[in-house]
Amino acid sequence: MARTSDNGLRAEVRTAARLRAVDATREIVCSRGWQAVTMSALASEIGVSRQHLYNEFGDKRGLGEALLECETDRFLSEVRDRLGEHRDDLGEGLAAAAIGVLRSGARNALIRAIISGATTTDSELLELLAVNSEPVLAHAIEPLTASVCDIHDVPPRRRRDVSTIVEVMIRLTLSHLVQPSGTVERAEEHLRLTADALARSTVPLHA
């Protein structure tokens, strides 16, 4: 029993240190950019060894992936709420969720800092978000697929269809967020039309 308690305590301490590292990284990126983040400075700021950070994240790129995963979690709650507000219309729910992310992202300090880094040599986070975005996608697709399936009572045999729809909407929303090519209104209309078309192509999901 004591060993189990000790293991649980160590896990809690490790999780707390990881969250402190990610939060501190976010503050640095928002104020000074990704290039200002170093393992040495971060370790000193949160009171752990540099080796601890390397053990936890692997390298600076791994830290960046953890930062983006944590930021993704901030959006997932809002997305689930939007989906839940449109239980009778999958297309409307997908559109509302995507447009909500687009609007929130435009005001998000970290997203703005990442996008501004594209004009400098400080573009690694943008690459992780827009080009090599598999960690972000993997972190978002599965939980949102589960949410859609729960909200719309989707049977297991249609889960793959839902996963495809969710992935398309996430990729499209990310594209409009980090690489805008027109007006916000046009981007929102694009998201709305795509969500409606995807939903119509799979209705009824419970068939």
GROMACS .gro file of C-alpha atoms in nm:
model
  207
    1MET     CA    1   0.000   0.000   0.000
    2ALA     CA    2   0.282   0.240   0.091
    3ARG     CA    3   0.460   0.169  -0.237
    4THR     CA    4   0.141   0.241  -0.432
    5SER     CA    5   0.100   0.570  -0.247
    6ASP     CA    6   0.462   0.665  -0.316
    7ASN     CA    7   0.421   0.589  -0.686
    8GLY     CA    8   0.106   0.797  -0.699
    9LEU     CA    9   0.278   1.088  -0.528
   10ARG     CA   10   0.573   1.073  -0.767
   11ALA     CA   11   0.334   1.071  -1.062
   12GLU     CA   12   0.156   1.378  -0.925
   13VAL     CA   13   0.484   1.560  -0.874
   14ARG     CA   14   0.597   1.472  -1.225
   15THR     CA   15   0.267   1.589  -1.375
   16ALA     CA   16   0.284   1.915  -1.181
   17ALA     CA   17   0.641   1.979  -1.299
   18ARG     CA   18   0.540   1.904  -1.657
   19LEU     CA   19   0.251   2.149  -1.640
   20ARG     CA   20   0.476   2.417  -1.488
   21ALA     CA   21   0.723   2.367  -1.770
   22VAL     CA   22   0.454   2.397  -2.037
   23ASP     CA   23   0.295   2.703  -1.872
   24ALA     CA   24   0.632   2.875  -1.839
   25THR     CA   25   0.712   2.794  -2.201
   26ARG     CA   26   0.382   2.947  -2.310
   27GLU     CA   27   0.461   3.269  -2.124
   28ILE     CA   28   0.805   3.293  -2.284
   29VAL     CA   29   0.673   3.227  -2.635
   30CYS     CA   30   0.394   3.483  -2.598
   31SER     CA   31   0.630   3.753  -2.472
   32ARG     CA   32   0.960   3.682  -2.648
   33GLY     CA   33   0.907   3.411  -2.907
   34TRP     CA   34   1.004   3.045  -2.940
   35GLN     CA   35   1.369   3.129  -3.004
   36ALA     CA   36   1.391   3.262  -2.646
   37VAL     CA   37   1.304   2.920  -2.501
   38THR     CA   38   1.607   2.721  -2.382
   39MET     CA   39   1.610   2.413  -2.163
   40SER     CA   40   1.861   2.575  -1.926
   41ALA     CA   41   1.660   2.892  -1.869
   42LEU     CA   42   1.335   2.700  -1.840
   43ALA     CA   43   1.481   2.456  -1.586
   44SER     CA   44   1.608   2.744  -1.375
   45GLU     CA   45   1.274   2.925  -1.390
   46ILE     CA   46   1.062   2.632  -1.271
   47GLY     CA   47   1.317   2.487  -1.029
   48VAL     CA   48   1.411   2.157  -1.190
   49SER     CA   49   1.726   2.025  -1.353
   50ARG     CA   50   1.785   2.059  -1.723
   51GLN     CA   51   1.822   1.681  -1.741
   52HIS     CA   52   1.474   1.646  -1.592
   53LEU     CA   53   1.333   1.846  -1.883
   54TYR     CA   54   1.521   1.635  -2.136
   55ASN     CA   55   1.393   1.319  -1.967
   56GLU     CA   56   1.037   1.451  -1.976
   57PHE     CA   57   1.022   1.604  -2.324
   58GLY     CA   58   1.317   1.454  -2.511
   59ASP     CA   59   1.430   1.780  -2.665
   60LYS     CA   60   1.307   2.130  -2.742
   61ARG     CA   61   1.091   2.005  -3.026
   62GLY     CA   62   0.925   1.762  -2.787
   63LEU     CA   63   0.859   2.054  -2.554
   64GLY     CA   64   0.699   2.238  -2.845
   65GLU     CA   65   0.474   1.941  -2.919
   66ALA     CA   66   0.368   1.928  -2.553
   67LEU     CA   67   0.292   2.300  -2.562
   68LEU     CA   68   0.070   2.261  -2.868
   69GLU     CA   69  -0.106   1.959  -2.720
   70CYS     CA   70  -0.183   2.158  -2.407
   71GLU     CA   71  -0.314   2.448  -2.614
   72THR     CA   72  -0.525   2.207  -2.815
   73ASP     CA   73  -0.689   2.097  -2.490
   74ARG     CA   74  -0.792   2.458  -2.431
   75PHE     CA   75  -0.989   2.450  -2.754
   76LEU     CA   76  -1.136   2.100  -2.718
   77SER     CA   77  -1.369   2.198  -2.436
   78GLU     CA   78  -1.517   2.479  -2.645
   79VAL     CA   79  -1.552   2.250  -2.945
   80ARG     CA   80  -1.740   1.989  -2.742
   81ASP     CA   81  -1.976   2.259  -2.613
   82ARG     CA   82  -2.051   2.378  -2.967
   83LEU     CA   83  -2.114   2.025  -3.088
   84GLY     CA   84  -2.346   1.961  -2.795
   85GLU     CA   85  -2.551   2.270  -2.876
   86HIS     CA   86  -2.647   2.118  -3.213
   87ARG     CA   87  -2.746   1.763  -3.128
   88ASP     CA   88  -3.004   1.752  -3.406
   89ASP     CA   89  -2.775   1.879  -3.683
   90LEU     CA   90  -2.422   1.744  -3.726
   91GLY     CA   91  -2.338   1.995  -4.000
   92GLU     CA   92  -2.440   2.291  -3.785
   93GLY     CA   93  -2.245   2.153  -3.492
   94LEU     CA   94  -1.929   2.104  -3.696
   95ALA     CA   95  -1.959   2.450  -3.847
   96ALA     CA   96  -2.021   2.618  -3.512
   97ALA     CA   97  -1.726   2.435  -3.357
   98ALA     CA   98  -1.487   2.520  -3.641
   99ILE     CA   99  -1.592   2.885  -3.658
  100GLY     CA  100  -1.563   2.912  -3.280
  101VAL     CA  101  -1.206   2.783  -3.295
  102LEU     CA  102  -1.124   3.024  -3.578
  103ARG     CA  103  -1.251   3.322  -3.378
  104SER     CA  104  -1.092   3.213  -3.050
  105GLY     CA  105  -0.766   3.135  -3.225
  106ALA     CA  106  -0.750   3.483  -3.373
  107ARG     CA  107  -0.754   3.623  -3.018
  108ASN     CA  108  -0.524   3.360  -2.869
  109ALA     CA  109  -0.190   3.506  -2.758
  110LEU     CA  110   0.007   3.188  -2.829
  111ILE     CA  111  -0.142   3.139  -3.174
  112ARG     CA  112  -0.066   3.501  -3.261
  113ALA     CA  113   0.292   3.460  -3.141
  114ILE     CA  114   0.334   3.143  -3.347
  115ILE     CA  115   0.198   3.307  -3.660
  116SER     CA  116   0.418   3.615  -3.615
  117GLY     CA  117   0.717   3.382  -3.593
  118ALA     CA  118   0.656   3.284  -3.955
  119THR     CA  119   0.810   3.613  -4.066
  120THR     CA  120   1.137   3.534  -3.887
  121THR     CA  121   1.362   3.234  -3.843
  122ASP     CA  122   1.149   3.143  -3.540
  123SER     CA  123   0.906   2.920  -3.729
  124GLU     CA  124   0.946   2.575  -3.570
  125LEU     CA  125   0.617   2.597  -3.378
  126LEU     CA  126   0.432   2.705  -3.691
  127GLU     CA  127   0.579   2.405  -3.871
  128LEU     CA  128   0.452   2.177  -3.594
  129LEU     CA  129   0.109   2.336  -3.614
  130ALA     CA  130   0.065   2.369  -3.989
  131VAL     CA  131   0.305   2.130  -4.165
  132ASN     CA  132   0.417   1.846  -3.940
  133SER     CA  133   0.095   1.862  -3.744
  134GLU     CA  134   0.050   1.491  -3.669
  135PRO     CA  135   0.093   1.534  -3.289
  136VAL     CA  136  -0.178   1.801  -3.282
  137LEU     CA  137  -0.407   1.601  -3.508
  138ALA     CA  138  -0.360   1.283  -3.307
  139HIS     CA  139  -0.435   1.473  -2.987
  140ALA     CA  140  -0.760   1.616  -3.125
  141ILE     CA  141  -0.911   1.365  -3.368
  142GLU     CA  142  -0.978   1.076  -3.132
  143PRO     CA  143  -1.148   1.271  -2.850
  144LEU     CA  144  -1.359   1.476  -3.092
  145THR     CA  145  -1.457   1.164  -3.284
  146ALA     CA  146  -1.571   1.013  -2.955
  147SER     CA  147  -1.769   1.328  -2.874
  148VAL     CA  148  -1.950   1.328  -3.209
  149CYS     CA  149  -2.027   0.957  -3.177
  150ASP     CA  150  -2.167   1.006  -2.827
  151ILE     CA  151  -2.374   1.312  -2.915
  152HIS     CA  152  -2.524   1.158  -3.228
  153ASP     CA  153  -2.548   0.795  -3.110
  154VAL     CA  154  -2.321   0.673  -3.389
  155PRO     CA  155  -2.281   0.293  -3.406
  156PRO     CA  156  -1.928   0.147  -3.401
  157ARG     CA  157  -1.941   0.055  -3.771
  158ARG     CA  158  -1.973   0.424  -3.866
  159ARG     CA  159  -1.698   0.549  -3.635
  160ARG     CA  160  -1.440   0.556  -3.915
  161ASP     CA  161  -1.667   0.784  -4.121
  162VAL     CA  162  -1.694   1.022  -3.828
  163SER     CA  163  -1.318   1.017  -3.774
  164THR     CA  164  -1.264   1.113  -4.139
  165ILE     CA  165  -1.510   1.402  -4.112
  166VAL     CA  166  -1.349   1.526  -3.792
  167GLU     CA  167  -0.999   1.508  -3.942
  168VAL     CA  168  -1.103   1.704  -4.252
  169MET     CA  169  -1.263   1.976  -4.041
  170ILE     CA  170  -0.962   2.002  -3.810
  171ARG     CA  171  -0.717   2.025  -4.100
  172LEU     CA  172  -0.929   2.287  -4.276
  173THR     CA  173  -0.973   2.494  -3.961
  174LEU     CA  174  -0.600   2.486  -3.888
  175SER     CA  175  -0.529   2.595  -4.244
  176HIS     CA  176  -0.757   2.897  -4.219
  177LEU     CA  177  -0.622   2.982  -3.874
  178VAL     CA  178  -0.248   2.976  -3.940
  179GLN     CA  179  -0.239   3.041  -4.316
  180PRO     CA  180  -0.530   3.277  -4.391
  181SER     CA  181  -0.570   3.363  -4.756
  182GLY     CA  182  -0.879   3.584  -4.753
  183THR     CA  183  -1.129   3.753  -4.527
  184VAL     CA  184  -1.252   3.602  -4.202
  185GLU     CA  185  -1.604   3.600  -4.344
  186ARG     CA  186  -1.492   3.397  -4.643
  187ALA     CA  187  -1.309   3.150  -4.418
  188GLU     CA  188  -1.619   3.106  -4.203
  189GLU     CA  189  -1.836   3.048  -4.508
  190HIS     CA  190  -1.585   2.792  -4.636
  191LEU     CA  191  -1.600   2.607  -4.304
  192ARG     CA  192  -1.980   2.620  -4.297
  193LEU     CA  193  -2.021   2.486  -4.650
  194THR     CA  194  -1.766   2.210  -4.595
  195ALA     CA  195  -1.925   2.101  -4.268
  196ASP     CA  196  -2.267   2.087  -4.429
  197ALA     CA  197  -2.140   1.887  -4.728
  198LEU     CA  198  -1.953   1.638  -4.509
  199ALA     CA  199  -2.252   1.588  -4.281
  200ARG     CA  200  -2.489   1.536  -4.574
  201SER     CA  201  -2.256   1.280  -4.729
  202THR     CA  202  -2.283   1.055  -4.425
  203VAL     CA  203  -2.643   1.104  -4.310
  204PRO     CA  204  -2.788   0.910  -4.140
  205LEU     CA  205  -2.492   0.814  -3.925
  206HIS     CA  206  -2.697   0.570  -3.722
  207ALA     CA  207  -2.809   0.373  -4.028
   0.00000   0.00000   0.00000
